[in-house]
């Protein structure tokens, strides 16, 4: 009886050994890792607008000099009528609307009065970038012209 158990144990061990050897000799399948395509950012155009900034198309109504708007002194002031709003950044408190008339001061103090009066003539339509700033009492806001140019077609 012991011999039969001994033979069965030896057969079981040998059969297990052959399976492991057979598994080791099995050819391994080489799989290529998936190719991940990197995003191309040069083909996507992002027109990002800075916070508190609005891109507008407006018609010039009047051009003035030396005016205080919202407790700030501006060397040159222009009154405009908004024709279109092309986009705005975040954090706008007083939203502009089409048809609204508003007085704006110039942030760029290097422009001469002659250049401004030559560029900004009555009834001329311009594309502008304006920025909203808080007044000193923090209850109101005002808009200032950052840049302007001829209307984009």
Tab-separated table of C-alpha atoms in Angstrom:
chain	number	residue	atom	x	y	z
A	1	UNK	CA	0.000	0.000	0.000
A	2	UNK	CA	2.842	2.344	0.808
A	3	UNK	CA	4.353	1.626	-2.582
A	4	UNK	CA	1.176	2.552	-4.384
A	5	UNK	CA	0.906	5.851	-2.478
A	6	UNK	CA	4.585	6.507	-3.155
A	7	UNK	CA	4.129	5.854	-6.893
A	8	UNK	CA	1.050	8.104	-7.034
A	9	UNK	CA	2.934	10.921	-5.294
A	10	UNK	CA	5.876	10.570	-7.716
A	11	UNK	CA	3.519	10.571	-10.721
A	12	UNK	CA	1.722	13.635	-9.415
A	13	UNK	CA	5.025	15.462	-8.912
A	14	UNK	CA	6.296	14.510	-12.339
A	15	UNK	CA	3.069	15.549	-14.007
A	16	UNK	CA	3.170	18.929	-12.248
A	17	UNK	CA	6.780	19.387	-13.256
A	18	UNK	CA	6.031	18.727	-16.913
A	19	UNK	CA	3.253	21.310	-16.945
A	20	UNK	CA	5.540	23.975	-15.558
A	21	UNK	CA	8.237	23.113	-18.027
A	22	UNK	CA	5.722	23.220	-20.848
A	23	UNK	CA	4.497	26.624	-19.690
A	24	UNK	CA	8.022	27.978	-19.505
A	25	UNK	CA	8.811	26.860	-23.036
A	26	UNK	CA	5.693	28.412	-24.497
A	27	UNK	CA	6.670	31.308	-26.759
A	28	UNK	CA	5.831	34.660	-25.272
A	29	UNK	CA	3.618	36.908	-27.323
A	30	UNK	CA	5.149	40.309	-27.839
A	31	UNK	CA	2.532	43.017	-27.885
A	32	UNK	CA	3.350	46.492	-28.960
A	33	UNK	CA	2.262	49.183	-26.568
A	34	UNK	CA	-0.539	51.358	-27.859
A	35	UNK	CA	0.726	54.473	-29.544
A	36	UNK	CA	-0.711	57.543	-27.857
A	37	UNK	CA	-0.923	60.545	-30.112
A	38	UNK	CA	0.111	63.748	-28.451
A	39	UNK	CA	-2.330	66.647	-28.826
A	40	UNK	CA	-1.417	69.281	-31.339
A	41	UNK	CA	-2.077	72.712	-29.965
A	42	UNK	CA	-0.872	74.641	-32.993
A	43	UNK	CA	-3.941	73.790	-35.066
A	44	UNK	CA	-6.415	75.070	-32.457
A	45	UNK	CA	-6.884	78.812	-32.157
A	46	UNK	CA	-7.776	80.081	-28.725
A	47	UNK	CA	-9.077	83.629	-28.577
A	48	UNK	CA	-8.573	84.150	-24.886
A	49	UNK	CA	-9.870	87.366	-23.392
A	50	UNK	CA	-8.326	88.777	-20.226
A	51	UNK	CA	-10.457	89.189	-17.089
A	52	UNK	CA	-12.515	92.406	-16.852
A	53	UNK	CA	-11.900	93.040	-20.564
A	54	UNK	CA	-14.519	93.422	-23.305
A	55	UNK	CA	-13.978	93.434	-27.086
A	56	UNK	CA	-16.527	95.712	-28.751
A	57	UNK	CA	-17.354	97.407	-32.029
A	58	UNK	CA	-18.562	100.958	-31.437
A	59	UNK	CA	-19.385	104.187	-33.228
A	60	UNK	CA	-17.704	107.385	-32.020
A	61	UNK	CA	-20.191	110.068	-30.977
A	62	UNK	CA	-17.967	112.783	-29.462
A	63	UNK	CA	-14.342	113.268	-28.468
A	64	UNK	CA	-13.592	115.433	-25.449
A	65	UNK	CA	-10.700	116.648	-23.331
A	66	UNK	CA	-9.874	116.833	-19.637
A	67	UNK	CA	-12.769	115.131	-17.912
A	68	UNK	CA	-13.251	113.395	-14.567
A	69	UNK	CA	-15.058	110.085	-14.755
A	70	UNK	CA	-15.608	108.146	-11.556
A	71	UNK	CA	-13.156	110.277	-9.550
A	72	UNK	CA	-10.387	109.779	-12.128
A	73	UNK	CA	-8.987	112.491	-14.321
A	74	UNK	CA	-8.614	111.623	-17.990
A	75	UNK	CA	-6.694	113.737	-20.461
A	76	UNK	CA	-8.884	112.516	-23.340
A	77	UNK	CA	-12.423	111.134	-23.240
A	78	UNK	CA	-14.582	109.654	-25.984
A	79	UNK	CA	-18.326	108.981	-25.973
A	80	UNK	CA	-19.320	105.918	-27.984
A	81	UNK	CA	-22.399	103.934	-28.930
A	82	UNK	CA	-21.881	100.165	-28.785
A	83	UNK	CA	-22.786	98.385	-32.037
A	84	UNK	CA	-21.562	94.847	-31.243
A	85	UNK	CA	-19.904	92.903	-28.448
A	86	UNK	CA	-17.371	90.375	-29.745
A	87	UNK	CA	-16.501	88.808	-26.401
A	88	UNK	CA	-15.795	89.471	-22.778
A	89	UNK	CA	-13.558	88.097	-20.077
A	90	UNK	CA	-14.558	86.945	-16.631
A	91	UNK	CA	-15.347	89.155	-13.638
A	92	UNK	CA	-17.420	91.772	-15.451
A	93	UNK	CA	-19.583	93.617	-12.913
A	94	UNK	CA	-21.555	96.038	-15.130
A	95	UNK	CA	-22.197	94.290	-18.417
A	96	UNK	CA	-22.266	96.421	-21.561
A	97	UNK	CA	-25.147	96.070	-24.008
A	98	UNK	CA	-25.682	96.825	-27.673
A	99	UNK	CA	-27.014	100.338	-28.228
A	100	UNK	CA	-25.635	101.618	-24.924
A	101	UNK	CA	-23.901	104.999	-24.933
A	102	UNK	CA	-20.912	105.303	-22.606
A	103	UNK	CA	-18.008	107.673	-21.950
A	104	UNK	CA	-14.558	106.117	-21.904
A	105	UNK	CA	-11.173	107.398	-20.807
A	106	UNK	CA	-7.837	106.330	-22.299
A	107	UNK	CA	-5.487	104.049	-20.360
A	108	UNK	CA	-2.685	104.748	-22.817
A	109	UNK	CA	-1.429	108.174	-21.778
A	110	UNK	CA	1.330	108.228	-24.417
A	111	UNK	CA	-1.088	108.935	-27.269
A	112	UNK	CA	-1.134	112.600	-28.179
A	113	UNK	CA	-4.400	114.518	-28.315
A	114	UNK	CA	-3.855	115.214	-32.036
A	115	UNK	CA	-3.546	111.501	-32.863
A	116	UNK	CA	-6.676	110.662	-30.877
A	117	UNK	CA	-8.730	113.411	-32.501
A	118	UNK	CA	-7.477	112.394	-35.929
A	119	UNK	CA	-8.258	108.682	-35.381
A	120	UNK	CA	-11.540	109.110	-33.532
A	121	UNK	CA	-13.784	111.180	-35.733
A	122	UNK	CA	-17.556	111.462	-35.325
A	123	UNK	CA	-19.568	108.520	-36.717
A	124	UNK	CA	-16.425	106.415	-37.284
A	125	UNK	CA	-16.872	102.740	-36.424
A	126	UNK	CA	-13.993	101.185	-34.479
A	127	UNK	CA	-13.055	97.904	-32.895
A	128	UNK	CA	-12.034	98.491	-29.264
A	129	UNK	CA	-10.699	96.618	-26.284
A	130	UNK	CA	-11.994	98.162	-23.070
A	131	UNK	CA	-11.291	97.212	-19.466
A	132	UNK	CA	-13.642	97.614	-16.528
A	133	UNK	CA	-12.175	99.261	-13.419
A	134	UNK	CA	-13.674	99.959	-10.017
A	135	UNK	CA	-14.310	103.480	-8.853
A	136	UNK	CA	-12.840	104.722	-5.595
A	137	UNK	CA	-16.118	104.224	-3.716
A	138	UNK	CA	-16.332	100.587	-4.981
A	139	UNK	CA	-20.052	101.057	-5.759
A	140	UNK	CA	-19.583	101.837	-9.436
A	141	UNK	CA	-17.354	100.799	-12.285
A	142	UNK	CA	-16.099	102.569	-15.357
A	143	UNK	CA	-14.604	101.417	-18.631
A	144	UNK	CA	-11.292	102.562	-20.091
A	145	UNK	CA	-9.970	102.111	-23.630
A	146	UNK	CA	-6.963	99.784	-23.740
A	147	UNK	CA	-6.609	99.717	-27.522
A	148	UNK	CA	-8.582	100.549	-30.640
A	149	UNK	CA	-8.362	100.053	-34.374
A	150	UNK	CA	-10.422	100.096	-37.512
A	151	UNK	CA	-13.372	97.704	-37.542
A	152	UNK	CA	-12.469	94.114	-38.478
A	153	UNK	CA	-14.362	92.876	-41.519
